mmCIF file of C-alpha atoms in Angstrom:
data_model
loop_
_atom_site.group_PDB
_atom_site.id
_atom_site.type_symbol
_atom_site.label_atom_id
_atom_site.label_comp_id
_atom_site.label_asym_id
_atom_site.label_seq_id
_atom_site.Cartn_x
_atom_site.Cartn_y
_atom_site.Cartn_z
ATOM 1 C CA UNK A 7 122.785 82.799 111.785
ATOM 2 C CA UNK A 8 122.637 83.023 115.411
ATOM 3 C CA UNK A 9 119.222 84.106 117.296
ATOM 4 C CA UNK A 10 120.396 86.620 119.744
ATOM 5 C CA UNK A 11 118.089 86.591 122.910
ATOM 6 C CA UNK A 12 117.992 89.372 125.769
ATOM 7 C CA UNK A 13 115.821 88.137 128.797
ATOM 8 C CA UNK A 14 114.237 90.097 130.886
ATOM 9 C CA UNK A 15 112.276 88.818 133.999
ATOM 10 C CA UNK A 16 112.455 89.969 137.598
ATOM 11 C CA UNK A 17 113.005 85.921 138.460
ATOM 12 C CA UNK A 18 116.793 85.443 138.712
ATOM 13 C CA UNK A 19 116.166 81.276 139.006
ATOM 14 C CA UNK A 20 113.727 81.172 135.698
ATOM 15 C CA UNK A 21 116.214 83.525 133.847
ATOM 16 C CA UNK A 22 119.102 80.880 134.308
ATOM 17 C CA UNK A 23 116.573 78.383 133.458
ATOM 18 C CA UNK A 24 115.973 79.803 130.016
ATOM 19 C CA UNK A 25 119.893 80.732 129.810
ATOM 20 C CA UNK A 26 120.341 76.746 129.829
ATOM 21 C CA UNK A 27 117.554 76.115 127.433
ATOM 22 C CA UNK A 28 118.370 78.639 124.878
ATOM 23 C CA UNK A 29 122.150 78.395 125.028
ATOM 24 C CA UNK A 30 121.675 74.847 124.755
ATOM 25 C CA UNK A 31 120.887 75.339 121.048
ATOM 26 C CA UNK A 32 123.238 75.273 118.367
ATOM 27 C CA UNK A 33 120.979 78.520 116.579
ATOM 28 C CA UNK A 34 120.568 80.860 119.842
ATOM 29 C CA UNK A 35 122.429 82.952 122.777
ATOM 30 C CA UNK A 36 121.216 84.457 125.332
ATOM 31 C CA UNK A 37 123.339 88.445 125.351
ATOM 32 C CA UNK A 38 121.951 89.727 128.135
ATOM 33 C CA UNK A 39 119.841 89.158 131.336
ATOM 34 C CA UNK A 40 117.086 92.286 132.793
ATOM 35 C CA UNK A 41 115.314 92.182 135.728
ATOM 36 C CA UNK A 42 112.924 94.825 135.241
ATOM 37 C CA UNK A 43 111.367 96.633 132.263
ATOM 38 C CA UNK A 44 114.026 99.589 132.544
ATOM 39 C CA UNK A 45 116.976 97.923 132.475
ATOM 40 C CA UNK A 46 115.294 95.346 129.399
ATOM 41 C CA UNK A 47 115.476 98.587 127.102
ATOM 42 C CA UNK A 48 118.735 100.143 128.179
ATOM 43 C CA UNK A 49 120.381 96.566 127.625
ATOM 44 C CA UNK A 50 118.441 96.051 124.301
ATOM 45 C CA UNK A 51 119.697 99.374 123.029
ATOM 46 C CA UNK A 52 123.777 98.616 124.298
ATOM 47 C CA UNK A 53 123.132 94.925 122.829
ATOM 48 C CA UNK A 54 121.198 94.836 119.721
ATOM 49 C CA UNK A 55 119.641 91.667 120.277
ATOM 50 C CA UNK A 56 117.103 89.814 117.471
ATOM 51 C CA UNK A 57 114.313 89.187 120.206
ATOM 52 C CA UNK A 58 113.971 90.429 123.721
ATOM 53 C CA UNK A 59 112.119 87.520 125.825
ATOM 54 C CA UNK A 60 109.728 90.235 127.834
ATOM 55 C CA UNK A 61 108.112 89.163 131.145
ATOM 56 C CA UNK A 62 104.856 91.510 131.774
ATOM 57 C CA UNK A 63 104.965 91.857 135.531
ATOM 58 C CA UNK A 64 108.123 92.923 136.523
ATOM 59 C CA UNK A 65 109.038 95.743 139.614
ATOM 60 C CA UNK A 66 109.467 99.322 138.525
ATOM 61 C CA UNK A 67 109.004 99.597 134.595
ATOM 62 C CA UNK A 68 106.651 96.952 133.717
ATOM 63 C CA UNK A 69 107.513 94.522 130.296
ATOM 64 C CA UNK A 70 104.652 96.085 128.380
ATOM 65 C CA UNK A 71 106.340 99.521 129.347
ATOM 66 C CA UNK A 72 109.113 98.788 128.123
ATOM 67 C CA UNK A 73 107.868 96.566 124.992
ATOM 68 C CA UNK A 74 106.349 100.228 123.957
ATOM 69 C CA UNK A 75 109.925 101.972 124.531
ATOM 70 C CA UNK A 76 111.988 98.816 122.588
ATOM 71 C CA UNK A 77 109.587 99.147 119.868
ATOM 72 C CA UNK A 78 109.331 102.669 118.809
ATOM 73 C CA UNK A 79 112.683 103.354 119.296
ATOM 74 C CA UNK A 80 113.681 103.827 115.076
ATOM 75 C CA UNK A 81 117.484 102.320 115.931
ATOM 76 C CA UNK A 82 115.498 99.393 117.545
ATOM 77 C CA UNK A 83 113.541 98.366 114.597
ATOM 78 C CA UNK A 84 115.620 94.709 114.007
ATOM 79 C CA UNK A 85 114.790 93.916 117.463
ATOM 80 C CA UNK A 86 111.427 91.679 117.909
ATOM 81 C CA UNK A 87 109.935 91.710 121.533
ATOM 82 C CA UNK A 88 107.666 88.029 122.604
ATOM 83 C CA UNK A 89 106.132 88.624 125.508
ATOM 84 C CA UNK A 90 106.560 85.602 128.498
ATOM 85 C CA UNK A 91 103.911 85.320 131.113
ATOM 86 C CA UNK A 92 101.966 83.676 133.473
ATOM 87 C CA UNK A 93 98.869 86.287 133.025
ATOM 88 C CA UNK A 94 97.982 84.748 130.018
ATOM 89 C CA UNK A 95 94.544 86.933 129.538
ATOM 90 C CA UNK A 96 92.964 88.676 126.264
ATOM 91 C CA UNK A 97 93.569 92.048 127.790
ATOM 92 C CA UNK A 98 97.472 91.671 128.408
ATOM 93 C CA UNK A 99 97.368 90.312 124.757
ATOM 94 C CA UNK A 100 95.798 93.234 123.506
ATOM 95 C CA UNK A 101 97.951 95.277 125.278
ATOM 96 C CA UNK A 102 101.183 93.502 124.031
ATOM 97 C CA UNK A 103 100.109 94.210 120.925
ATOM 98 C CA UNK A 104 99.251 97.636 121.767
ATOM 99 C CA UNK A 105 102.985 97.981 122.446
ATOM 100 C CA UNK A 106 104.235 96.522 119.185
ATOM 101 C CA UNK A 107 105.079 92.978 120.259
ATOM 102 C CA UNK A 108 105.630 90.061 117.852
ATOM 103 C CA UNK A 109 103.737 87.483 120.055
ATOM 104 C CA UNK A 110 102.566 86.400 123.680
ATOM 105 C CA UNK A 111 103.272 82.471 125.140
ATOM 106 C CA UNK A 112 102.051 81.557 128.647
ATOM 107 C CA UNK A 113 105.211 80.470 131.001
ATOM 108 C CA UNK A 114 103.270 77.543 131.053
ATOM 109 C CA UNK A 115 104.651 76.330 127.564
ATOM 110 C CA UNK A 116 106.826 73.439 126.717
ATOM 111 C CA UNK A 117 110.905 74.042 126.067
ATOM 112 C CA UNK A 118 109.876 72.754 122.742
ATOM 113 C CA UNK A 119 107.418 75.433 121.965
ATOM 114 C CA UNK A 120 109.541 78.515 123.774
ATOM 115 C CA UNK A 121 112.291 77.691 121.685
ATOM 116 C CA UNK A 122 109.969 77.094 118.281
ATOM 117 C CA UNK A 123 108.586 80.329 119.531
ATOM 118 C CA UNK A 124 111.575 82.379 119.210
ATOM 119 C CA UNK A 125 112.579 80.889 115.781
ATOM 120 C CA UNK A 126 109.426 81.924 114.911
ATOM 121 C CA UNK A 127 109.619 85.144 115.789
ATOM 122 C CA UNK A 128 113.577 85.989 114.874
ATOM 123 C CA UNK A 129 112.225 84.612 111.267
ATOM 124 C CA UNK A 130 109.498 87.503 111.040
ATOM 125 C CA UNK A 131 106.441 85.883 111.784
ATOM 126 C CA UNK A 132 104.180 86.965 114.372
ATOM 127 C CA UNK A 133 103.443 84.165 117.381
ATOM 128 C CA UNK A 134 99.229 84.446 117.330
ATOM 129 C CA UNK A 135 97.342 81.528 115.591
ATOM 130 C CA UNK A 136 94.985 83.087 112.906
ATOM 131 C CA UNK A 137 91.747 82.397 115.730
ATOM 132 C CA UNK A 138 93.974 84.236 118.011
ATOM 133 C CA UNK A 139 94.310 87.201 115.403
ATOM 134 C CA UNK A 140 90.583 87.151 114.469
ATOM 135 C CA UNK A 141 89.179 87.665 118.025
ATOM 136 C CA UNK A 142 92.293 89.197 119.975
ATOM 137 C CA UNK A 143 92.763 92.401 117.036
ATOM 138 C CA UNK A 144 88.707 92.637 117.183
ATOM 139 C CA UNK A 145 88.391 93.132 120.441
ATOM 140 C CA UNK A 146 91.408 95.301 120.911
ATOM 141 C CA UNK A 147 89.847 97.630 118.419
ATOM 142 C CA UNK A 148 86.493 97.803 119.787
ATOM 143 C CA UNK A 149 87.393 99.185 122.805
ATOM 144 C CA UNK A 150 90.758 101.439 122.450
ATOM 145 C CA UNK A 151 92.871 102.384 124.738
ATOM 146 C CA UNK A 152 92.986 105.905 125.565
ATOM 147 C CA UNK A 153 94.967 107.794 123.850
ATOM 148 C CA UNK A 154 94.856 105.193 121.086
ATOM 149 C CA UNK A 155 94.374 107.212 117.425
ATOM 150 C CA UNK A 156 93.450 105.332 114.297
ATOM 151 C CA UNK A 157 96.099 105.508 111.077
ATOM 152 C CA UNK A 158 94.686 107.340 108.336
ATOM 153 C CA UNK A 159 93.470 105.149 104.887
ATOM 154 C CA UNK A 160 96.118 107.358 103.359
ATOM 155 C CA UNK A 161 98.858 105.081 104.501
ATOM 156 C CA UNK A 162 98.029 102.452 102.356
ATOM 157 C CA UNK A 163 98.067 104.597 99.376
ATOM 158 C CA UNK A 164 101.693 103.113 98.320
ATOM 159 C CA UNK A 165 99.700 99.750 98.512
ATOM 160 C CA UNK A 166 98.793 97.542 95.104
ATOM 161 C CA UNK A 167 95.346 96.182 95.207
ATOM 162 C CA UNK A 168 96.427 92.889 95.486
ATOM 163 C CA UNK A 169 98.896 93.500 98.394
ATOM 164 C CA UNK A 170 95.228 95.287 99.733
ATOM 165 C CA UNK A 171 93.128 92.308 99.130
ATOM 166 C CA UNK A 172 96.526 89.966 101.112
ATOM 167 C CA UNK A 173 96.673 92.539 103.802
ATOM 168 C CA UNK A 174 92.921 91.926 104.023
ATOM 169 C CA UNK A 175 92.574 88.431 104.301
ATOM 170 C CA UNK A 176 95.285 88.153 106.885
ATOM 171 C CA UNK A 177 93.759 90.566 108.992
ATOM 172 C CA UNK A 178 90.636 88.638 108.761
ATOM 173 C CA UNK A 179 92.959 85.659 110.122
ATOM 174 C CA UNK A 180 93.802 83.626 107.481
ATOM 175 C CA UNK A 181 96.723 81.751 107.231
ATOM 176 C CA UNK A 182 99.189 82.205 104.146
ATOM 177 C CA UNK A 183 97.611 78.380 102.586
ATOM 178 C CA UNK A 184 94.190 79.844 103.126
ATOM 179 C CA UNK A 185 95.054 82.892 101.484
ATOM 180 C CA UNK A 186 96.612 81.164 98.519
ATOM 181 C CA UNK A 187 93.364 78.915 98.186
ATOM 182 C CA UNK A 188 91.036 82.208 98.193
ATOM 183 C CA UNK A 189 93.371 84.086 95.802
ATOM 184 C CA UNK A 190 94.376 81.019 93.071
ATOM 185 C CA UNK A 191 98.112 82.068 94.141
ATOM 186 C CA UNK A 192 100.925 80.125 95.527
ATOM 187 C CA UNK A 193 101.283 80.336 99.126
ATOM 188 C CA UNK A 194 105.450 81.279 98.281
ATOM 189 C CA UNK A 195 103.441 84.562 96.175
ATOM 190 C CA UNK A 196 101.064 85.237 99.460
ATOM 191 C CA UNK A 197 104.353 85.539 101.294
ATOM 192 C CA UNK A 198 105.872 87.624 99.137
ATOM 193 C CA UNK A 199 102.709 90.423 98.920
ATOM 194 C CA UNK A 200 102.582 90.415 102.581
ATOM 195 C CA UNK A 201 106.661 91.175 103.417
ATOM 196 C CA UNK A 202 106.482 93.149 100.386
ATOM 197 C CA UNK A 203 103.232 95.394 102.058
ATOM 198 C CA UNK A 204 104.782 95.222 105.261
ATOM 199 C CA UNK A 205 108.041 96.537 103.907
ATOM 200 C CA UNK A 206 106.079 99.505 102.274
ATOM 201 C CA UNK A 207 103.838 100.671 105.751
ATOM 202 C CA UNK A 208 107.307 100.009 107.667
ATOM 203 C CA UNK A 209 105.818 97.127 109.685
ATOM 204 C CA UNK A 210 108.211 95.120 112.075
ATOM 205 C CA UNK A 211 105.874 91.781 111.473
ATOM 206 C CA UNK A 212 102.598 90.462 110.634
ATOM 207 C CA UNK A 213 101.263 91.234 113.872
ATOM 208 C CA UNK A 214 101.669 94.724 113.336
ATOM 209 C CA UNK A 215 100.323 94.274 109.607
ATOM 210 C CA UNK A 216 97.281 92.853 111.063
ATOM 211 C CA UNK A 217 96.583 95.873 113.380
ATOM 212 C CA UNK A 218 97.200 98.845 110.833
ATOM 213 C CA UNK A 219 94.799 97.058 108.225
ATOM 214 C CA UNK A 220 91.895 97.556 111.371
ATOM 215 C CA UNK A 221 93.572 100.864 112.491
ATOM 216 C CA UNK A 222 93.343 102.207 108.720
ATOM 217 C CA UNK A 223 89.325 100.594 107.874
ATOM 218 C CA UNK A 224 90.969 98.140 105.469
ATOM 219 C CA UNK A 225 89.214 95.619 107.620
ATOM 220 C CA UNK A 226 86.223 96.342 110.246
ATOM 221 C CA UNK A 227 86.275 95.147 113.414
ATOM 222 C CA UNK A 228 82.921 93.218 114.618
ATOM 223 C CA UNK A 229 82.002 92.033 117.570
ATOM 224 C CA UNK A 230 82.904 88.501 118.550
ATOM 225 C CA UNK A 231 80.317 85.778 117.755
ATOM 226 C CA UNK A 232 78.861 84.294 120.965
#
């Protein structure tokens, strides 16, 4: 299958850039080009594409604007959303997050790792290291935004204990291997209880997994060591 890529940054020289990367690659093509956050969703709703490539800082409707539009639009829900920037700070993580992205790279990274990036991503997978899921979901729960309202517990109720205890542990920022140590499982069975709970709470990746098991008091947050 073919990774279909929208792009959307306000830089008409770094779009074409990533144009030549991506279409470079047997696996990926680039649909569409946006150069702000406004015309990112009305191109990702005419196109359709598998990941939109989201700068943050953009004129007009900023990428995390339009992250939040891409992503809770119901006809969008095959579309993944990897934020590309060179304000590579906790709090725009947080906020990506916030708006339902699938992951956050610095414009800083290698071709090698932008393109491993969106395979990542297109494949389901969210793009935060399980350090950068322990202290990035903690400390975007400990101080909301406004506005922000928890899920209820209630949500998991369609939830088997052990998908619970998996939901838990990735939360908590372990990696599938990890999990399958902990548990006495297979790491192919730990993949399976967490598309299977993420299928169940309608959950667009592990990323957003990760944040409803805080949002619901599966997991508490705690204050970062240090």
């Amino acid at each position: 299958m073919t990774i279909r890529v929208l792009l959307a940054d306000d830089q008409a020289l770094l779009r074409a850039t990533f144009r030549i990367l991506i279409d470079s690659c047997a696996d990926m093509e680039v649909v569409a080009e946006a150069s702000d956050g406004a015309e990112a969703v009305e191109l990702t709703r005419a196109h359709r594409p598998d990941i939109v490539l989201m700068d943050i800082r953009m004129p007009g409707t900023d990428g995390l604007t339009a992250t939040a539009a891409v992503c809770a639009d119901p006809e969008l829900s095959a579309t993944r959303v990897l934020i590309l920037t060179t304000f590579e700070t906790e709090d725009y993580v947080a906020e990506a997050l916030r708006a339902g992205a699938s992951g956050f790279l610095g414009k800083d990274v290698t071709a090698d790792t932008l393109l491993t990036g969106l395979r990542t991503v297109a494949s389901g997978e969210s793009l935060l290291s399980p350090v950068a899921t322990r202290s990035l979901i903690t400390r975007f729960l400990l101080a909301p935004a406004a506005g922000t309202h928890l899920a209820p517990p209630e949500r998991l109720a369609d939830l088997t204990v052990r998908e619970r205890e998996v939901m838990a542990l990735a939360a908590e920022g372990r990696s599938n291997t990890e999990i399958a140590e902990d548990l006495t499982l297979s790491p192919l069975t730990v993949r399976t209880h967490i598309h299977r709970a993420m299928t169940k709470l309608n959950a667009r990746d592990r990323a957003q997994l990760v944040v409803i098991a805080y949002q619901t008091g599966l997991v508490r947050a705690t204050p970062p060591a240090g």
